Amino acid sequence: MGNRKGLGKMQGIPVASLVIGIASSPAERRQLARLLGGSDAFLIVSNVDQAREFLGVVEMPAAATVIPAAESVVAEAAQSLQTPPPPDLAVDSDRRVLRWRDREIDLTRLEHDVLLCLVHAPGQVWTYERLHLEVWGNRHLGRGSDMHSVVRRVRRKLARLNAAATIHAVRGVGFRLAPV
């Protein structure tokens, strides 16, 4: 442990960000791995002590933040993987409309593309990076106000239709489509 490596480079590989997940059971670790599969880099450990041990080995950048309450994040992740959006919710790509039961609302291209990603992977968290690459065709840079603006508009449209689904933000990670 004498040689400390910076978090920005792990074993010579550039890393944009590192997500550390804590899950005590093998089932929770598998669910968390599926949830974080779109992340640039992630580490899943069994307990807080393992996370602290790892963090003691790497040099944390000044902007890094460790978020406690890992159990609630794991519980939310596990629930999100088990609750797909209602079957009455559909995106009509030919006409670029969102349909909830017998009601429809028009979508812009960006709204359509974001919603299409979320609908085709119900409950799965789409990282900011992955969504940006899929919808905008480039790497996610900066604060992502463009993405948040689109998500806000889609949430309003879902609410106007009284749909039983909305877009949930997973703080610091991305978005997922989930039941209201």
mmCIF file of C-alpha atoms in Angstrom:
data_model
loop_
_atom_site.group_PDB
_atom_site.id
_atom_site.type_symbol
_atom_site.label_atom_id
_atom_site.label_comp_id
_atom_site.label_asym_id
_atom_site.label_seq_id
_atom_site.Cartn_x
_atom_site.Cartn_y
_atom_site.Cartn_z
ATOM 1 C CA MET A 1 0.000 0.000 0.000
ATOM 2 C CA GLY A 2 3.041 2.268 -0.171
ATOM 3 C CA ASN A 3 2.281 3.465 -3.709
ATOM 4 C CA ARG A 4 -0.974 5.445 -3.727
ATOM 5 C CA LYS A 5 -2.679 5.836 -7.060
ATOM 6 C CA GLY A 6 -4.939 8.777 -7.834
ATOM 7 C CA LEU A 7 -8.609 8.024 -8.386
ATOM 8 C CA GLY A 8 -8.427 9.729 -11.783
ATOM 9 C CA LYS A 9 -6.262 6.860 -13.064
ATOM 10 C CA MET A 10 -6.561 3.306 -11.850
ATOM 11 C CA GLN A 11 -3.889 0.946 -13.143
ATOM 12 C CA GLY A 12 -3.179 3.290 -16.053
ATOM 13 C CA ILE A 13 -6.840 3.454 -17.163
ATOM 14 C CA PRO A 14 -8.439 6.929 -17.116
ATOM 15 C CA VAL A 15 -11.610 6.952 -15.010
ATOM 16 C CA ALA A 16 -14.156 9.777 -15.256
ATOM 17 C CA SER A 17 -15.862 8.795 -12.015
ATOM 18 C CA LEU A 18 -16.020 5.912 -9.610
ATOM 19 C CA VAL A 19 -19.229 4.696 -8.007
ATOM 20 C CA ILE A 20 -18.885 2.567 -4.888
ATOM 21 C CA GLY A 21 -21.863 0.402 -3.984
ATOM 22 C CA ILE A 22 -22.310 -1.403 -0.676
ATOM 23 C CA ALA A 23 -24.506 -4.486 -0.592
ATOM 24 C CA SER A 24 -24.344 -7.181 2.067
ATOM 25 C CA SER A 25 -25.892 -10.132 0.234
ATOM 26 C CA PRO A 26 -24.836 -11.713 -3.068
ATOM 27 C CA ALA A 27 -28.338 -11.057 -4.491
ATOM 28 C CA GLU A 28 -28.096 -7.339 -3.641
ATOM 29 C CA ARG A 29 -24.593 -7.176 -5.164
ATOM 30 C CA ARG A 30 -25.894 -8.723 -8.421
ATOM 31 C CA GLN A 31 -28.783 -6.241 -8.531
ATOM 32 C CA LEU A 32 -26.420 -3.364 -7.857
ATOM 33 C CA ALA A 33 -24.061 -4.601 -10.586
ATOM 34 C CA ARG A 34 -26.953 -4.578 -13.091
ATOM 35 C CA LEU A 35 -27.964 -1.121 -11.901
ATOM 36 C CA LEU A 36 -24.453 0.299 -12.256
ATOM 37 C CA GLY A 37 -23.597 -1.547 -15.471
ATOM 38 C CA GLY A 38 -23.609 1.650 -17.527
ATOM 39 C CA SER A 39 -21.185 3.461 -15.204
ATOM 40 C CA ASP A 40 -17.637 4.225 -16.305
ATOM 41 C CA ALA A 41 -16.246 2.486 -13.226
ATOM 42 C CA PHE A 42 -17.831 0.920 -10.207
ATOM 43 C CA LEU A 43 -16.818 -1.085 -7.175
ATOM 44 C CA ILE A 44 -19.216 -3.208 -5.160
ATOM 45 C CA VAL A 45 -18.225 -4.198 -1.635
ATOM 46 C CA SER A 46 -19.951 -6.111 1.170
ATOM 47 C CA ASN A 47 -19.664 -3.524 3.933
ATOM 48 C CA VAL A 48 -18.570 -0.020 4.813
ATOM 49 C CA ASP A 49 -15.234 -1.247 6.188
ATOM 50 C CA GLN A 50 -14.306 -2.691 2.774
ATOM 51 C CA ALA A 51 -15.176 0.637 1.142
ATOM 52 C CA ARG A 52 -13.058 2.513 3.694
ATOM 53 C CA GLU A 53 -10.189 0.082 3.116
ATOM 54 C CA PHE A 54 -10.366 0.733 -0.626
ATOM 55 C CA LEU A 55 -10.611 4.482 -0.142
ATOM 56 C CA GLY A 56 -7.529 4.316 2.075
ATOM 57 C CA VAL A 57 -5.596 2.811 -0.843
ATOM 58 C CA VAL A 58 -6.544 5.400 -3.465
ATOM 59 C CA GLU A 59 -6.013 9.124 -3.258
ATOM 60 C CA MET A 60 -9.378 10.858 -3.294
ATOM 61 C CA PRO A 61 -9.698 13.983 -5.461
ATOM 62 C CA ALA A 62 -10.795 17.154 -3.660
ATOM 63 C CA ALA A 63 -14.255 17.066 -5.292
ATOM 64 C CA ALA A 64 -15.010 13.486 -4.179
ATOM 65 C CA THR A 65 -17.932 12.972 -1.851
ATOM 66 C CA VAL A 66 -18.705 9.846 0.127
ATOM 67 C CA ILE A 67 -22.428 9.349 0.633
ATOM 68 C CA PRO A 68 -23.470 7.350 3.717
ATOM 69 C CA ALA A 69 -26.814 5.525 3.920
ATOM 70 C CA ALA A 70 -25.741 2.915 1.386
ATOM 71 C CA GLU A 71 -28.440 0.507 2.556
ATOM 72 C CA SER A 72 -31.209 2.847 1.369
ATOM 73 C CA VAL A 73 -29.531 3.225 -2.033
ATOM 74 C CA VAL A 74 -29.283 -0.573 -2.347
ATOM 75 C CA ALA A 75 -32.921 -0.994 -1.300
ATOM 76 C CA GLU A 76 -34.037 1.625 -3.849
ATOM 77 C CA ALA A 77 -31.932 -0.021 -6.550
ATOM 78 C CA ALA A 78 -33.364 -3.449 -5.781
ATOM 79 C CA GLN A 79 -36.924 -2.094 -5.853
ATOM 80 C CA SER A 80 -36.321 -0.213 -9.108
ATOM 81 C CA LEU A 81 -35.223 -3.420 -10.817
ATOM 82 C CA GLN A 82 -38.423 -5.174 -9.761
ATOM 83 C CA THR A 83 -41.028 -2.556 -10.704
ATOM 84 C CA PRO A 84 -41.462 -2.031 -14.447
ATOM 85 C CA PRO A 85 -43.600 0.872 -15.657
ATOM 86 C CA PRO A 86 -47.280 0.223 -16.348
ATOM 87 C CA PRO A 87 -47.987 -1.710 -19.573
ATOM 88 C CA ASP A 88 -50.369 1.018 -20.770
ATOM 89 C CA LEU A 89 -47.432 3.381 -21.303
ATOM 90 C CA ALA A 90 -46.033 3.348 -24.845
ATOM 91 C CA VAL A 91 -43.851 5.453 -27.096
ATOM 92 C CA ASP A 92 -44.968 5.563 -30.732
ATOM 93 C CA SER A 93 -41.733 6.261 -32.611
ATOM 94 C CA ASP A 94 -43.388 6.539 -36.032
ATOM 95 C CA ARG A 95 -45.556 9.436 -34.903
ATOM 96 C CA ARG A 96 -43.248 10.555 -32.068
ATOM 97 C CA VAL A 97 -45.980 10.529 -29.419
ATOM 98 C CA LEU A 98 -46.273 9.285 -25.864
ATOM 99 C CA ARG A 99 -49.393 7.204 -25.271
ATOM 100 C CA TRP A 100 -50.974 6.492 -21.904
ATOM 101 C CA ARG A 101 -54.069 4.298 -22.303
ATOM 102 C CA ASP A 102 -56.310 6.228 -24.768
ATOM 103 C CA ARG A 103 -54.528 9.593 -24.461
ATOM 104 C CA GLU A 104 -51.543 10.863 -26.458
ATOM 105 C CA ILE A 105 -49.143 13.781 -26.342
ATOM 106 C CA ASP A 106 -46.548 14.904 -28.894
ATOM 107 C CA LEU A 107 -42.850 14.620 -28.115
ATOM 108 C CA THR A 108 -39.863 16.531 -29.417
ATOM 109 C CA ARG A 109 -37.004 14.472 -30.841
ATOM 110 C CA LEU A 110 -34.978 14.760 -27.643
ATOM 111 C CA GLU A 111 -37.966 13.958 -25.409
ATOM 112 C CA HIS A 112 -38.744 10.949 -27.578
ATOM 113 C CA ASP A 113 -35.169 9.648 -27.533
ATOM 114 C CA VAL A 114 -34.735 10.041 -23.761
ATOM 115 C CA LEU A 115 -38.089 8.437 -23.038
ATOM 116 C CA LEU A 116 -37.447 5.616 -25.494
ATOM 117 C CA CYS A 117 -34.244 4.693 -23.634
ATOM 118 C CA LEU A 118 -36.037 4.675 -20.294
ATOM 119 C CA VAL A 119 -39.099 2.747 -21.516
ATOM 120 C CA HIS A 120 -37.033 0.025 -23.169
ATOM 121 C CA ALA A 121 -35.150 -0.644 -19.931
ATOM 122 C CA PRO A 122 -37.867 -0.327 -17.264
ATOM 123 C CA GLY A 123 -36.538 0.295 -13.783
ATOM 124 C CA GLN A 124 -32.935 0.402 -14.975
ATOM 125 C CA VAL A 125 -30.953 3.487 -14.103
ATOM 126 C CA TRP A 126 -29.470 5.165 -17.153
ATOM 127 C CA THR A 127 -26.336 7.058 -16.194
ATOM 128 C CA TYR A 128 -25.952 10.634 -17.359
ATOM 129 C CA GLU A 129 -23.047 9.545 -19.544
ATOM 130 C CA ARG A 130 -24.930 6.683 -21.175
ATOM 131 C CA LEU A 131 -28.061 8.767 -21.843
ATOM 132 C CA HIS A 132 -26.025 11.619 -23.255
ATOM 133 C CA LEU A 133 -24.171 9.272 -25.568
ATOM 134 C CA GLU A 134 -27.384 7.567 -26.727
ATOM 135 C CA VAL A 135 -29.516 10.709 -27.185
ATOM 136 C CA TRP A 136 -27.044 13.487 -28.023
ATOM 137 C CA GLY A 137 -24.396 11.236 -29.592
ATOM 138 C CA ASN A 138 -21.511 12.594 -27.541
ATOM 139 C CA ARG A 139 -19.927 12.325 -24.107
ATOM 140 C CA HIS A 140 -21.674 13.953 -21.151
ATOM 141 C CA LEU A 141 -19.900 17.163 -20.188
ATOM 142 C CA GLY A 142 -20.545 19.623 -17.412
ATOM 143 C CA ARG A 143 -23.657 19.934 -15.321
ATOM 144 C CA GLY A 144 -26.059 18.382 -17.821
ATOM 145 C CA SER A 145 -28.645 21.166 -17.794
ATOM 146 C CA ASP A 146 -29.676 20.126 -21.316
ATOM 147 C CA MET A 147 -30.603 16.668 -20.090
ATOM 148 C CA HIS A 148 -32.373 17.927 -16.961
ATOM 149 C CA SER A 149 -34.446 20.301 -19.075
ATOM 150 C CA VAL A 150 -35.604 17.475 -21.348
ATOM 151 C CA VAL A 151 -36.390 15.230 -18.368
ATOM 152 C CA ARG A 152 -38.393 18.034 -16.727
ATOM 153 C CA ARG A 153 -40.486 18.454 -19.908
ATOM 154 C CA VAL A 154 -41.119 14.704 -20.160
ATOM 155 C CA ARG A 155 -42.165 14.555 -16.499
ATOM 156 C CA ARG A 156 -44.700 17.336 -17.151
ATOM 157 C CA LYS A 157 -46.074 15.466 -20.161
ATOM 158 C CA LEU A 158 -46.382 12.246 -18.169
ATOM 159 C CA ALA A 159 -48.241 14.207 -15.478
ATOM 160 C CA ARG A 160 -50.557 15.831 -18.065
ATOM 161 C CA LEU A 161 -51.536 12.366 -19.234
ATOM 162 C CA ASN A 162 -52.049 11.246 -15.612
ATOM 163 C CA ALA A 163 -49.698 8.362 -16.371
ATOM 164 C CA ALA A 164 -48.832 6.054 -13.506
ATOM 165 C CA ALA A 165 -45.129 6.480 -14.268
ATOM 166 C CA THR A 166 -42.555 9.207 -13.909
ATOM 167 C CA ILE A 167 -38.834 9.731 -14.286
ATOM 168 C CA HIS A 168 -36.944 9.405 -11.036
ATOM 169 C CA ALA A 169 -33.523 10.953 -10.581
ATOM 170 C CA VAL A 170 -30.891 8.816 -8.896
ATOM 171 C CA ARG A 171 -28.717 11.542 -7.426
ATOM 172 C CA GLY A 172 -25.272 11.681 -8.926
ATOM 173 C CA VAL A 173 -25.941 8.697 -11.212
ATOM 174 C CA GLY A 174 -28.753 9.272 -13.711
ATOM 175 C CA PHE A 175 -32.460 8.614 -14.337
ATOM 176 C CA ARG A 176 -34.924 5.736 -14.392
ATOM 177 C CA LEU A 177 -38.557 5.298 -15.352
ATOM 178 C CA ALA A 178 -40.629 4.093 -12.419
ATOM 179 C CA PRO A 179 -44.239 3.848 -11.256
ATOM 180 C CA VAL A 180 -45.663 6.887 -9.463
#
